[in-house]
XYZ file of C-alpha atoms in Angstrom:
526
model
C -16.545 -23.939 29.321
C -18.924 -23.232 26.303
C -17.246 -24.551 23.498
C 2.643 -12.130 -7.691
C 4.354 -14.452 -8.135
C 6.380 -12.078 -10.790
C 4.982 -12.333 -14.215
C 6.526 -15.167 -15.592
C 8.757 -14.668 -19.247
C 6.810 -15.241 -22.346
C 6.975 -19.186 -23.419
C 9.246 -19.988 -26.004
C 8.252 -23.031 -28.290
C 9.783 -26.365 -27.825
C 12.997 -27.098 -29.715
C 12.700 -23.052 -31.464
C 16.417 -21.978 -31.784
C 17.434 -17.679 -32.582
C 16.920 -17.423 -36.496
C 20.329 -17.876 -38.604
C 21.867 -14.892 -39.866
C 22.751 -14.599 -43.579
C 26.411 -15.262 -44.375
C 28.533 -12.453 -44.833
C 30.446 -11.089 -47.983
C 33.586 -12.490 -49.239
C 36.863 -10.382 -47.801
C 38.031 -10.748 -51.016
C 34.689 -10.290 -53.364
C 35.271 -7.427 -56.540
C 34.205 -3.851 -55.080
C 30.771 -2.996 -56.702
C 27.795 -1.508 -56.056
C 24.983 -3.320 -53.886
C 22.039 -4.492 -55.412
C 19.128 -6.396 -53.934
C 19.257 -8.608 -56.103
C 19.011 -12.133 -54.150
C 21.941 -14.551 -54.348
C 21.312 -17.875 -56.690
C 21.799 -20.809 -54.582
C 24.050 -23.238 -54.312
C 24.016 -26.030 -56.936
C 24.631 -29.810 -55.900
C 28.269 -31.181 -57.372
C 28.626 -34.881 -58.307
C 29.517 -36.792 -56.453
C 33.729 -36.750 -55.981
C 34.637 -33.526 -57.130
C 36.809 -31.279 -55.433
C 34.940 -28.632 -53.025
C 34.402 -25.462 -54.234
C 36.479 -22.485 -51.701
C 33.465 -20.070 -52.502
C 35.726 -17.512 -54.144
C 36.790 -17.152 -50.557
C 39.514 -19.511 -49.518
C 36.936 -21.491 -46.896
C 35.125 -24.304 -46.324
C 31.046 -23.327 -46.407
C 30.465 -26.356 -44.301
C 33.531 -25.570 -42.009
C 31.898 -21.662 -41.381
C 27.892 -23.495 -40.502
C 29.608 -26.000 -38.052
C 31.633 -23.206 -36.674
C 27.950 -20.475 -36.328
C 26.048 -23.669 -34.900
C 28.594 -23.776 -31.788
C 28.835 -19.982 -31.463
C 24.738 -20.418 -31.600
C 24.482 -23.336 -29.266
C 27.155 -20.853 -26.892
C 25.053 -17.777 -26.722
C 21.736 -19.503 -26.092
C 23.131 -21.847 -23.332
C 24.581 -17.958 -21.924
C 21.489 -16.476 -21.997
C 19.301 -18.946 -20.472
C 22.442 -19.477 -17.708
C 22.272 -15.412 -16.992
C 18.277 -15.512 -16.950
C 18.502 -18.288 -14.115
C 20.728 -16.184 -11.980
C 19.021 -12.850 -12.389
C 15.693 -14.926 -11.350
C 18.184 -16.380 -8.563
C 18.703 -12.813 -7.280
C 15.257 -11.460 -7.801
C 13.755 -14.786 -5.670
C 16.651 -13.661 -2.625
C 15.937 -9.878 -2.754
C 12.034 -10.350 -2.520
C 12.585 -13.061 0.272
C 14.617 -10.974 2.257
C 11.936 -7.839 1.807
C 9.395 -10.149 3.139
C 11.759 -10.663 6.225
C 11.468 -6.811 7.057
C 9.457 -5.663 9.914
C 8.319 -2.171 8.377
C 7.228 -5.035 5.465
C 5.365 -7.031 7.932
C 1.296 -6.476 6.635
C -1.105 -8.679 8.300
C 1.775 -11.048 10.094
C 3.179 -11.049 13.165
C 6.180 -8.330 13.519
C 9.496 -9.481 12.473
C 11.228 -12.891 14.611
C 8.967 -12.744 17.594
C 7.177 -15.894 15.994
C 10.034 -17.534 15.841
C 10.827 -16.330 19.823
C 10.178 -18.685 22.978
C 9.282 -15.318 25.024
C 6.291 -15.325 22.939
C 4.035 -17.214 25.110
C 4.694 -14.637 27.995
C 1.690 -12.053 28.357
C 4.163 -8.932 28.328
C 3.216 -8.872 24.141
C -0.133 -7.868 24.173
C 0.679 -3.769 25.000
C -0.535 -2.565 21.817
C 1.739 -0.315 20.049
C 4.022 -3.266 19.157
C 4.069 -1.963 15.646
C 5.976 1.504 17.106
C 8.504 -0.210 19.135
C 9.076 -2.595 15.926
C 10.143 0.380 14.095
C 12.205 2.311 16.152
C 14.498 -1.042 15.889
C 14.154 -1.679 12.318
C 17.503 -0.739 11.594
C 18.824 -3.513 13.779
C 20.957 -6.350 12.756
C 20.305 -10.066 12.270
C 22.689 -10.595 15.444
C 20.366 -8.661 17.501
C 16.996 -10.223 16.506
C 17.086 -12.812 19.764
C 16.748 -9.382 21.749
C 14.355 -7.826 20.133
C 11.548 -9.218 22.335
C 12.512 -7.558 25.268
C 13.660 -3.973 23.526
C 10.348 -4.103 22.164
C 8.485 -4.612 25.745
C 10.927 -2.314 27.882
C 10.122 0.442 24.910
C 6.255 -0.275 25.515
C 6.153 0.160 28.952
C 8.468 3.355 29.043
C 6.269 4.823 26.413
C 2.271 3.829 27.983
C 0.096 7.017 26.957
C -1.972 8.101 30.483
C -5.423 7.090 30.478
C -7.283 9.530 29.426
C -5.039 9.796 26.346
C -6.110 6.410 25.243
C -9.996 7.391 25.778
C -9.044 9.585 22.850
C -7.572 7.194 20.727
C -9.995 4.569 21.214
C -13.608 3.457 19.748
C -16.650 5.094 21.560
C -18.465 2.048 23.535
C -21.357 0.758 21.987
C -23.655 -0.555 24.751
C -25.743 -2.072 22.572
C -23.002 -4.476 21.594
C -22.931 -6.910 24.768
C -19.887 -9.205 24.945
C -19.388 -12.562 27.152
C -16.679 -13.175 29.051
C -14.733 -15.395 31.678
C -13.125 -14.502 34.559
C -12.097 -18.235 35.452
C -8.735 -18.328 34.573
C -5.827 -19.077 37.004
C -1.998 -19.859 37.185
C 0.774 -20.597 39.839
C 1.889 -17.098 40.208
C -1.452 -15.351 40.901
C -3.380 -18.526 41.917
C -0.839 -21.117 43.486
C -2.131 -23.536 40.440
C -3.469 -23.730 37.000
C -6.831 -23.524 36.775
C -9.437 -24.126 33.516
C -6.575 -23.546 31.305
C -5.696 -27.757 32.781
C -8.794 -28.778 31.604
C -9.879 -32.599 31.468
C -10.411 -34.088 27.863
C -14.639 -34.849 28.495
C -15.285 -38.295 27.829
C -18.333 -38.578 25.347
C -21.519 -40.123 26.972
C -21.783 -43.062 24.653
C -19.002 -45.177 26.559
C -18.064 -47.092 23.185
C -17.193 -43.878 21.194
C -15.340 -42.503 24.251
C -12.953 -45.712 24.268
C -12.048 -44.196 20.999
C -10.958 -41.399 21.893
C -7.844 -39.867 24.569
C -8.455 -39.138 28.254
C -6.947 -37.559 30.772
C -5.684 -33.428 31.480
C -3.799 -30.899 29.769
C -0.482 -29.759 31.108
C 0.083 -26.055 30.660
C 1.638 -23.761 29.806
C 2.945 -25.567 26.724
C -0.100 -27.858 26.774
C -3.592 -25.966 27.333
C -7.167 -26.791 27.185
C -8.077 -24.736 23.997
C -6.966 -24.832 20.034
C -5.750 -21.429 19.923
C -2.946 -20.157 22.015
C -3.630 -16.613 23.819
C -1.142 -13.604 23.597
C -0.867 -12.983 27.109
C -0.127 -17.023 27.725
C -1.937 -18.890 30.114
C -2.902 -15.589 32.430
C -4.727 -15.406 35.423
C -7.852 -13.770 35.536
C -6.747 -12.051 39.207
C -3.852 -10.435 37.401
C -4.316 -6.404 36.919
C -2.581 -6.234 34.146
C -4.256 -9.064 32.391
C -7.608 -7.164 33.609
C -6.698 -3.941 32.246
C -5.729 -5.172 29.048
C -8.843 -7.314 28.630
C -10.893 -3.899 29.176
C -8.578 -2.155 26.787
C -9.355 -5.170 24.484
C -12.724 -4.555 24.612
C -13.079 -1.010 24.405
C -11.046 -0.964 20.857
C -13.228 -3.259 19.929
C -16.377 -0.712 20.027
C -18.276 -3.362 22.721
C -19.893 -1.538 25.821
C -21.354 -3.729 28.176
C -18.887 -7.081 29.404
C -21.581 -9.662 30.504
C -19.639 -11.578 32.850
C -20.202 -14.761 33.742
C -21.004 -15.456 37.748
C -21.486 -17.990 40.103
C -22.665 -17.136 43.784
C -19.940 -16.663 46.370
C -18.456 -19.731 47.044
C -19.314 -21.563 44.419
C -17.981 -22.403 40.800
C -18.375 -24.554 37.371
C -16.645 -28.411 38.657
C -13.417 -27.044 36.767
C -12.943 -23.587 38.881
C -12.886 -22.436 41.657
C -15.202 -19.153 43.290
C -14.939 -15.791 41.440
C -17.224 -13.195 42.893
C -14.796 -11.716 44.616
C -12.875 -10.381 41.553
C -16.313 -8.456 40.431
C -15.357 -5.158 42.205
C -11.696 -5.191 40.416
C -13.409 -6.105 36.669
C -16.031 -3.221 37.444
C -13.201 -0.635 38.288
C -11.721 -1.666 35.364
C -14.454 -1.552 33.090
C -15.909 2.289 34.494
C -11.888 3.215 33.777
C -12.847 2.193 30.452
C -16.082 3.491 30.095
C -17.476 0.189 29.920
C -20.445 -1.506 31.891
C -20.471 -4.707 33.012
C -24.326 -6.989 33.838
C -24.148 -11.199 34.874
C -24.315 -13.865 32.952
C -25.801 -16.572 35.485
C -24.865 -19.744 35.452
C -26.833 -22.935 36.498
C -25.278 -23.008 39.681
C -26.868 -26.234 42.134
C -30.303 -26.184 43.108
C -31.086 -22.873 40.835
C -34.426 -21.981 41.183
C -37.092 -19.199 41.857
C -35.837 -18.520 46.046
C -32.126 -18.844 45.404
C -32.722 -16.408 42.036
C -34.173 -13.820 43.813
C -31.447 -13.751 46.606
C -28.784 -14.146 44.620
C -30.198 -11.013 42.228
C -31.017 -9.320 45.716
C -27.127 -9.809 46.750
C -26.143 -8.386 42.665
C -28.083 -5.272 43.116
C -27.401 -4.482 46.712
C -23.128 -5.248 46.113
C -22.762 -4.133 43.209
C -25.952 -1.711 41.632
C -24.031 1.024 43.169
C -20.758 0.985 41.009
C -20.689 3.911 38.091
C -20.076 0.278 35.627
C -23.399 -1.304 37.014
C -24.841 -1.750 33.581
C -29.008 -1.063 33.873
C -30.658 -1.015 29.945
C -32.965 2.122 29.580
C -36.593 0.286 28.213
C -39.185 1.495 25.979
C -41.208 3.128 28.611
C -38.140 4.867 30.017
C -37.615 2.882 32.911
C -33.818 1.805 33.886
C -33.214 -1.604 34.604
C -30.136 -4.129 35.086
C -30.202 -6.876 33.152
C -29.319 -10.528 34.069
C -28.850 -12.898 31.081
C -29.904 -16.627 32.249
C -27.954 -19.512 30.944
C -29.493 -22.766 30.500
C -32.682 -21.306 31.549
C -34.606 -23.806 29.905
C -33.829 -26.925 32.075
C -35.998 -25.292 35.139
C -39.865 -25.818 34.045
C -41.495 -22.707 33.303
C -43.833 -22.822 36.498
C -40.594 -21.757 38.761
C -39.858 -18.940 36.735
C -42.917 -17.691 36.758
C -43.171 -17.610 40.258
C -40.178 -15.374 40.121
C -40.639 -13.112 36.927
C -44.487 -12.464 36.448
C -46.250 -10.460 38.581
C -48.611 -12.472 40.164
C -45.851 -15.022 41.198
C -45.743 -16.538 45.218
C -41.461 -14.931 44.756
C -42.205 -11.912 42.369
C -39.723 -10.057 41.779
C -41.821 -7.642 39.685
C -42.139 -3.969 40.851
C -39.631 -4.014 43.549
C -36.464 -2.484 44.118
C -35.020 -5.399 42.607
C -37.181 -5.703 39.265
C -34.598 -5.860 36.364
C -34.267 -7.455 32.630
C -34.598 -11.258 32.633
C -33.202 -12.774 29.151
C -33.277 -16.680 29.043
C -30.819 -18.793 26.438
C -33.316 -20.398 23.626
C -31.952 -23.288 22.016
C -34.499 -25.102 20.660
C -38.031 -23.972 19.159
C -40.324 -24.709 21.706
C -38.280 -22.531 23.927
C -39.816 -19.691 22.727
C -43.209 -20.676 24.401
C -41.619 -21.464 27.142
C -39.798 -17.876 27.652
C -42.868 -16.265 27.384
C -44.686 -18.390 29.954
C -41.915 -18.323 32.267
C -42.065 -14.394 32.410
C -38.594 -13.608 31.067
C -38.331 -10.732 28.990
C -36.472 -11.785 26.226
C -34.100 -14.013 24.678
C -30.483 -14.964 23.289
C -28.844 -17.557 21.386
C -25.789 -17.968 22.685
C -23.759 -20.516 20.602
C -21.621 -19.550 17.612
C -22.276 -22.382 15.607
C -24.498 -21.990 13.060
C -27.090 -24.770 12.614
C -26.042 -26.391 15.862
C -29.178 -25.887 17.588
C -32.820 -23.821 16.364
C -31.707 -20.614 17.938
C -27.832 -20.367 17.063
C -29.285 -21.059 12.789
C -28.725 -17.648 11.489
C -31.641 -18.425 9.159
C -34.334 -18.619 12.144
C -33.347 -15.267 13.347
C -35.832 -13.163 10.937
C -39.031 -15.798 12.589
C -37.681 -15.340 16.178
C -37.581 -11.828 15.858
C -40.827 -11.625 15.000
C -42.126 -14.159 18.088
C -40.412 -11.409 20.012
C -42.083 -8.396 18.459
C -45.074 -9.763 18.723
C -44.911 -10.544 22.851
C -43.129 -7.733 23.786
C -39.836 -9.822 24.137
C -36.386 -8.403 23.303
C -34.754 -10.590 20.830
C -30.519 -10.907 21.079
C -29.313 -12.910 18.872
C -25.318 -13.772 19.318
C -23.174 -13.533 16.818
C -19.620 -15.573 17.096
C -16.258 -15.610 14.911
C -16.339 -19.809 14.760
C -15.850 -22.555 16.970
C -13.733 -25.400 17.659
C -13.780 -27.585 21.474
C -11.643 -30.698 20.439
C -9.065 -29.787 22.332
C -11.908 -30.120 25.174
C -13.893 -32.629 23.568
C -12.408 -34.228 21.008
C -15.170 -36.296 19.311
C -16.923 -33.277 18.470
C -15.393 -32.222 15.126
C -18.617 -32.150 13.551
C -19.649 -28.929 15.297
C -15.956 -27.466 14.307
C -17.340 -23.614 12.516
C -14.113 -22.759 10.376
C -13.486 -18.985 10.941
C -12.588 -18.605 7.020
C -10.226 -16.173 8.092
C -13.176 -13.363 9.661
C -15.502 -14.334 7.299
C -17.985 -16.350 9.434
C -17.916 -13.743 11.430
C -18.982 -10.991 9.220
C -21.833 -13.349 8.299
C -23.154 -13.798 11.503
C -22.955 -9.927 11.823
C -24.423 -10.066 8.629
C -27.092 -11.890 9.387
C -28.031 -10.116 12.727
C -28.333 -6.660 11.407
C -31.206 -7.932 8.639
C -33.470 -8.469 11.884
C -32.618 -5.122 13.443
C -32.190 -6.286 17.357
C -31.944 -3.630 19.918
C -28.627 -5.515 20.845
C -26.240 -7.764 19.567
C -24.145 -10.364 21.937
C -20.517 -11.431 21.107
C -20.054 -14.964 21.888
C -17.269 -14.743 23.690
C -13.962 -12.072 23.834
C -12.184 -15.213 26.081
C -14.172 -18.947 26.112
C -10.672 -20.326 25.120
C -12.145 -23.958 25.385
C -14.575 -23.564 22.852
C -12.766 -21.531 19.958
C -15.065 -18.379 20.362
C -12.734 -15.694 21.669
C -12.071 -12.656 19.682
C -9.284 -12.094 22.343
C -5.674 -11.467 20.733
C -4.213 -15.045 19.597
C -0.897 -15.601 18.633
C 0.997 -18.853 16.694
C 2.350 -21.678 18.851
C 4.053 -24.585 18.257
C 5.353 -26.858 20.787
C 6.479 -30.750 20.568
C 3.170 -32.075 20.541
C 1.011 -29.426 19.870
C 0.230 -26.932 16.834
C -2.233 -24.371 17.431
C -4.598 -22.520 15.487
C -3.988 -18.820 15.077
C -5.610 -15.831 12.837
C -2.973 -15.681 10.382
C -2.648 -14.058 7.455
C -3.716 -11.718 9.567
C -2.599 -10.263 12.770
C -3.646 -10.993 16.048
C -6.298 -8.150 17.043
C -8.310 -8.768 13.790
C -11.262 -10.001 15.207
C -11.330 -6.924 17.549
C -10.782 -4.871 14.091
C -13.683 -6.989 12.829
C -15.769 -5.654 15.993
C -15.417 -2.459 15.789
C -15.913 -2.202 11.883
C -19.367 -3.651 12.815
C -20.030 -1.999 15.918
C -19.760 1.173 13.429
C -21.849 -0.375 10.675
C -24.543 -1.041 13.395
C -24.507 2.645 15.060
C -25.174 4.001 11.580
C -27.599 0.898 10.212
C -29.582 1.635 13.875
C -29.763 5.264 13.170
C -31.469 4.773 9.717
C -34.035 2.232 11.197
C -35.156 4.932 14.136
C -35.590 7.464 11.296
């Protein structure tokens, strides 16, 4: 775990009532010409004499009482006909919002509203096609439109080397983390990570405030966001493949996976290494590469580095995915990214990564990229002295530590320059764990709706790094994945989700700034 409206009608002043028209001629009035000459008015009788007919055998006051009701009639008409026209017009745009071919940025048409939702047969990607080839159906129908729209997907999967040609180019200079921890009864005879225990703060009087115990999936899972394919297992092909698929429309190009030594795992998992061989087929099918993010696995140190790197290379250097970075001098290298690097003293590393070291790994078949997770400051003098050869920042969350503040990237940089260090800094779409932990709201990074994240990709490109890491496509626990999320609801639980948009826009996001790199990148070479 890491962690219009329509315009309205112009006003109409208070108590204003339709002007009063003049009164009309006398029926019975002497035929003459007409003359603009204005009428006198009416003169005031004494009181008690008899009323005046007007020439015309009626009442004046009987014909103004009689216009004031016809007047009072039409108004209270009109504004009774305006209120059902705006009646109409409020159904007819509410039920053009309902339409699938109408959808925008949301989810297609009544598969929120569906309980198959949660199942990880959604995330084939041409959704939108199947959507419209039932368009026409009727309301009646919409509780099977779920599976229409999956058996249509399936009969209709483009070959492989079709979708090479409809997807992004790889960018290996974009290098995205990712988890291969994942498990569930049918593919793992349990649930595993996705059960994760609430973490009990270390101050034992603020974690009395807070709840305890383990989530209870699938309804109940140990993240804030809820993932399309449901709570998948990371042995599952298909989940594989469309994680790789994921990835590749995205514009990444090298997976860094994270990796644990055979037979061992983080306390909530269980051993992994043995699905490397299926991710790396995978990945070469999509023209990815994958390198290892290494994890402080027990009693990590200079021996058990260089046998575990030994046992990388020798397994696995030989796959067409094996990713190895091409360096300044043109050497090419693998390259191992080292997490929580910095709580084994610089002395041990050295004896591992400089040349002169009693475990060198330096100059032998084995020699590769070493980059080491800064988090604080003096880090940096401690990467260099350790013999690493460069280093990343990891966490998505902006002014949580020295090295994840966007605004120490330019001064990092330039420690890096400098010492002949590769600087990566990671760039992340927000982050939220209190699902995980939850007394840590205050590190809670709002995604704004993409917006954070185009400011961490933002702020990345103004130092010009030879590469960029994505933190993460899938650390569900901490908020960070840019891995397809869909609403949930359930009775105790609401998750987040990317709406108003849909739910590969963070992989749009990607690959608009995988683009805007390749082309920035070019321009700095020049």
């Amino acid at each position: 775990m890491r962690t219009h409206p329509a315009p309205s009608a112009p006003p109409r002043r208070s108590g204003a009532s339709p002007p009063r028209r003049p009164a009309p001629a006398c029926s019975a009035a002497a035929p003459g010409p007409l003359t603009s000459t204005p009428r006198s008015p009416p003169t005031r009788r004494p009181s008690g004499s008899a009323p005046d007919s007007g020439g015309c055998g009626q009442n004046p006051s009987v014909w103004i009482l009689n216009y004031d009701i016809m007047a009072r009639f039409r108004k209270r008409t009109c504004i009774i006909l305006l209120l059902f026209i705006l009646f109409i017009c409020s159904i007819m745009m509410a039920l053009k919002t309902l339409r699938p071919d109408r959808a925008g940025f949301g989810d297609p048409f009544g598969l929120g509203l569906l309980p198959e939702l949660q199942q990880r047969t959604v995330h084939l990607d041409n959704k939108q096609n199947s959507l419209n080839r039932v368009q026409g159906d009727t309301v009646t129908r919409v509780n099977n439109l779920h599976s229409i729209v999956v058996n249509t997907m399936k009969a209709s999967m483009p070959p492989v080397n079709k979708l090479e040609e409809e997807l992004s180019s790889p960018n290996y200079n974009f290098h995205i983390f990712y988890y291969s921890w994942f498990g569930n009864p049918q593919f793992d005879g349990k649930y595993i990570h996705w059960n994760h225990p609430l973490l009990p703060h270390w101050d034992p009087k603020i974690a009395n405030n807070y709840p305890k115990g383990r989530h209870n999936p699938p309804e109940d899972i140990g993240a804030n966001f809820y993932p399309e394919l449901g709570s998948y297992s990371s042995k599952d092909p298909s989940v594989i493949e469309a994680h790789m698929k994921q990835m590749r429309a995205a514009s990444t190009g090298v997976i860094v996976l994270s990796w644990y030594p055979p037979g061992m795992a983080d306390e909530n998992g269980e051993p992994t290494d043995d699905l490397v061989p299926v991710i790396l087929d995978y990945a070469y099918k999509y023209n990815l590469k994958v390198t290892f993010h290494i994890e402080p696995y027990k009693d990590r140190d200079d021996r058990s580095m260089y046998h575990n790197v030994k046992y990388i290379i020798d397994k696995y250097g030989g796959h067409p995915a094996f990713y190895r970075h091409k360096t300044s001098t043109g050497r090419l290298l693998p390259m191992f990214y080292v997490y929580d690097s910095y709580v084994t003293i610089p002395e041990i590393w050295a004896n591992l990564l400089t040349v002169s070291g009693s475990q060198t790994i330096r100059n032998t078949p084995y020699d590769a990229l070493f980059i080491a997770l800064l988090v604080e400051e003096r880090h940096k003098h401690d990467i260099q002295r350790s013999g690493f050869d460069g280093m990343y920042t990891y966490f998505a969350t902006n002014g949580f530590s020295y090295g994840s503040s966007h605004h120490n990237w330019a001064s990092l940089k330039a420690f890096c320059d400098s010492n002949n260090l590769m600087f990566i800094p990671s760039v992340g779409p927000g982050y939220i764990d209190t699902s995980i932990r939850p007394w840590n709201n205050h590190n809670t990074r709002n995604r704004v709706n993409g917006k954070y994240y185009e400011t961490a990709f933002s702020a990345a490109l103004l130092v010009r790094p030879e590469i960029i890491s994505i933190t993460s496509f899938n650390e569900w626990h901490e908020g960070t994945q840019i891995e397809k999320a869909v609403p949930k609801r359930t009775g105790q639980v609401i998750y987040l989700d990317y709406k108003p948009h849909k739910p590969n826009v963070y992989l749009e996001l990607t690959q608009k700034w995988s683009e805007k790199y390749r082309k920035e990148q070019e321009q700095w070479l020049m």
